[in-house]
Coordinates of C-alpha atoms in Angstrom, one line a residue:
M94 CA -106.3 80.4 127.7
E95 CA -103.5 83.2 126.7
D96 CA -101.4 80.9 124.5
F97 CA -98.5 82.0 127.1
E98 CA -99.7 80.7 129.4
L99 CA -100.6 77.5 127.8
I100 CA -96.9 77.0 126.3
E101 CA -95.6 77.7 129.9
G102 CA -97.9 74.7 131.2
Y103 CA -96.4 72.3 128.4
R104 CA -93.0 73.4 129.5
R105 CA -93.7 72.8 133.7
D106 CA -95.3 70.0 132.1
L107 CA -92.1 68.7 131.5
N108 CA -90.9 68.9 134.7
K109 CA -93.6 65.6 135.5
Y110 CA -91.7 63.1 132.1
S111 CA -88.3 61.0 133.6
T112 CA -86.4 59.6 130.6
W113 CA -88.4 56.6 129.7
Q114 CA -92.1 58.3 129.8
L115 CA -90.8 61.0 127.6
R116 CA -89.8 58.2 124.5
Y117 CA -91.7 55.8 125.9
I118 CA -94.4 54.7 122.7
P119 CA -97.8 52.8 123.6
G120 CA -98.7 51.4 119.9
P121 CA -97.9 51.3 116.8
E122 CA -98.6 55.0 114.9
I123 CA -99.2 56.4 117.9
W124 CA -96.4 58.7 119.2
S125 CA -94.6 59.7 122.5
I126 CA -95.3 62.6 124.6
G127 CA -91.9 63.7 123.5
Q128 CA -92.2 62.8 119.8
M129 CA -96.0 65.1 120.6
Y130 CA -93.4 67.6 122.1
D131 CA -91.1 68.2 119.0
H132 CA -94.2 68.0 116.3
L133 CA -95.7 71.1 118.3
I134 CA -92.5 72.9 118.2
A135 CA -91.8 72.1 114.7
V136 CA -95.3 73.3 113.4
A137 CA -95.5 76.3 115.8
M138 CA -91.7 77.5 113.8
E139 CA -93.0 76.3 110.8
Y140 CA -96.1 78.6 111.1
L141 CA -94.1 81.8 112.5
A142 CA -91.6 81.3 109.0
Y143 CA -95.5 82.1 107.6
V144 CA -96.1 85.2 109.6
Q145 CA -92.4 86.4 108.3
A146 CA -93.7 85.5 104.8
C147 CA -96.7 86.8 105.0
A148 CA -95.1 90.1 106.8
E149 CA -92.5 90.1 103.9
S150 CA -94.3 89.9 100.8
T151 CA -95.2 92.5 98.5
E152 CA -98.3 91.7 96.9
E153 CA -101.2 91.0 98.3
Q154 CA -103.2 88.0 97.6
P155 CA -106.7 88.5 97.0
L156 CA -108.2 84.6 97.6
G157 CA -109.4 83.5 101.2
K158 CA -109.6 79.9 103.4
T159 CA -111.1 77.4 102.3
P160 CA -114.6 76.2 104.3
N161 CA -112.4 73.6 106.1
G162 CA -110.5 77.0 107.1
E163 CA -113.4 79.9 107.5
E164 CA -114.9 77.1 110.0
L165 CA -111.5 76.8 111.9
F166 CA -111.1 80.1 112.4
R167 CA -115.0 81.1 113.5
R168 CA -114.2 77.7 116.1
G169 CA -111.3 79.2 116.8
S170 CA -110.4 75.8 117.1
F171 CA -109.0 72.5 115.3
P172 CA -112.0 69.9 115.5
Q173 CA -111.9 67.7 118.4
I174 CA -110.8 63.9 116.8
K175 CA -107.6 63.1 115.5
I176 CA -106.0 64.0 112.3
K177 CA -104.3 61.8 109.8
L178 CA -101.1 63.4 108.5
E179 CA -100.1 62.5 105.1
G180 CA -96.6 62.5 102.6
A181 CA -94.0 64.4 104.4
Q182 CA -96.2 65.8 107.3
A183 CA -96.6 62.1 108.6
A184 CA -93.0 61.3 109.4
S185 CA -92.3 60.1 112.7
P186 CA -90.7 63.3 115.3
N187 CA -88.0 62.7 116.7
N188 CA -88.5 60.3 119.8
A189 CA -84.6 61.2 121.2
L190 CA -84.8 64.3 122.4
S191 CA -84.1 65.2 125.9
R192 CA -86.3 67.0 128.0
E193 CA -84.3 70.1 127.6
E194 CA -84.3 69.9 124.3
L195 CA -87.7 69.9 123.9
D196 CA -87.7 73.1 126.8
A197 CA -85.8 74.7 125.2
G198 CA -88.0 74.6 121.9
L199 CA -90.6 75.2 123.2
V200 CA -88.4 78.6 125.2
K201 CA -87.6 80.1 121.4
V202 CA -91.8 79.4 120.2
M203 CA -92.6 81.5 122.7
G204 CA -89.4 83.6 122.1
K205 CA -90.4 84.5 118.5
M206 CA -94.4 84.8 119.1
Q207 CA -93.1 87.5 121.4
E208 CA -91.4 89.1 119.2
W209 CA -94.1 88.9 116.4
E210 CA -97.2 89.1 118.9
S211 CA -96.3 93.8 118.5
K212 CA -95.7 93.6 115.2
L213 CA -98.9 92.0 113.9
D214 CA -101.1 95.0 113.6
G215 CA -98.7 96.2 110.7
V216 CA -98.7 93.2 108.5
H217 CA -100.5 93.9 105.6
P218 CA -104.5 91.9 105.9
D219 CA -103.1 90.7 101.5
G220 CA -99.9 89.2 102.6
K221 CA -100.7 85.8 102.6
V222 CA -99.4 81.7 102.4
R223 CA -101.5 78.5 101.5
H224 CA -102.2 76.2 103.5
G225 CA -103.1 73.2 102.1
G226 CA -105.8 72.6 104.0
F227 CA -107.0 76.4 105.2
G228 CA -106.5 77.7 102.1
W229 CA -104.4 81.8 102.2
L230 CA -104.0 82.7 105.2
N231 CA -102.2 86.3 106.6
A232 CA -100.1 87.0 109.1
Q233 CA -102.3 87.1 111.9
E234 CA -104.4 83.4 111.4
W235 CA -100.8 81.6 111.3
Y236 CA -99.9 82.8 114.3
R237 CA -103.1 82.1 116.0
L238 CA -103.2 78.6 114.5
I239 CA -100.0 77.9 117.0
G240 CA -102.3 78.7 119.8
M241 CA -105.0 76.3 118.2
H242 CA -102.8 73.5 117.4
F243 CA -101.5 74.1 120.6
R244 CA -104.8 73.3 122.5
H245 CA -105.8 71.2 119.9
H246 CA -103.1 68.4 121.3
L247 CA -103.6 68.6 125.0
R248 CA -107.2 65.8 124.3
Q249 CA -103.7 63.4 123.1
Q250 CA -100.7 64.8 125.9
A251 CA -103.7 63.8 128.0
E252 CA -104.7 59.8 126.5
L253 CA -100.7 59.4 125.5
E254 CA -100.8 60.5 129.8
Q255 CA -103.7 58.0 131.0
R256 CA -101.2 55.1 128.6
L257 CA -98.2 55.5 130.6
L258 CA -100.6 55.4 134.2
E259 CA -102.1 52.2 132.6
Q260 CA -98.0 50.7 131.3
S261 CA -96.9 51.4 135.1
S262 CA -99.8 49.8 136.2
D263 CA -99.0 46.6 134.7
I264 CA -95.6 46.4 135.7

C-alpha cells in the first residue's frame, strides 16, 4: 500500500470515531485510538526531521544498519509484535487532541512527505542519523520508515476498534 493512501486511510477512519471513542483507554498500558494517532504523527515528524538532518549533513557516515535494521529493511516492515517503548519514548501520547487536531497533524505529515519525496534522490546516501535500534540510517531509509511505522500500527488500530465494540456491547 502506498504511503499516502495509507495515511489517507487513517484520515478517513478518524471520521468514524466519536470523541469518546478517540479517548477511550481500554486498560492499563494500552493507548486510546487518539493516543495512537498522536504517536504516529509525532514519530513521523521526528523521522522527517531526521530526513532533513541527513540531507543537511556535511560528513559521510561509513557505518550502517544493525542486524535488526538490515532485517527490517529487507522485510520492508516491522515485525508483527507489540513493541514496548522505553525511556522518554514510553511516555503516554496526548489523549486530549480533537479529531480536527489529529487530522491536521496527518495532513502536515503528508505535506512534509510530499516536500521530501521529490528531493530524496538528490540526498547523499552517506549522510546518516543513528537510530537507537536500527543503526545508521540515511534520508531514504528514514523516509521509508515512516510508511513502515504507519503500517505497523494498523493491527493496533484493529485491536483498539475491537475493544471499542466489546465495550459498547457491555453497556
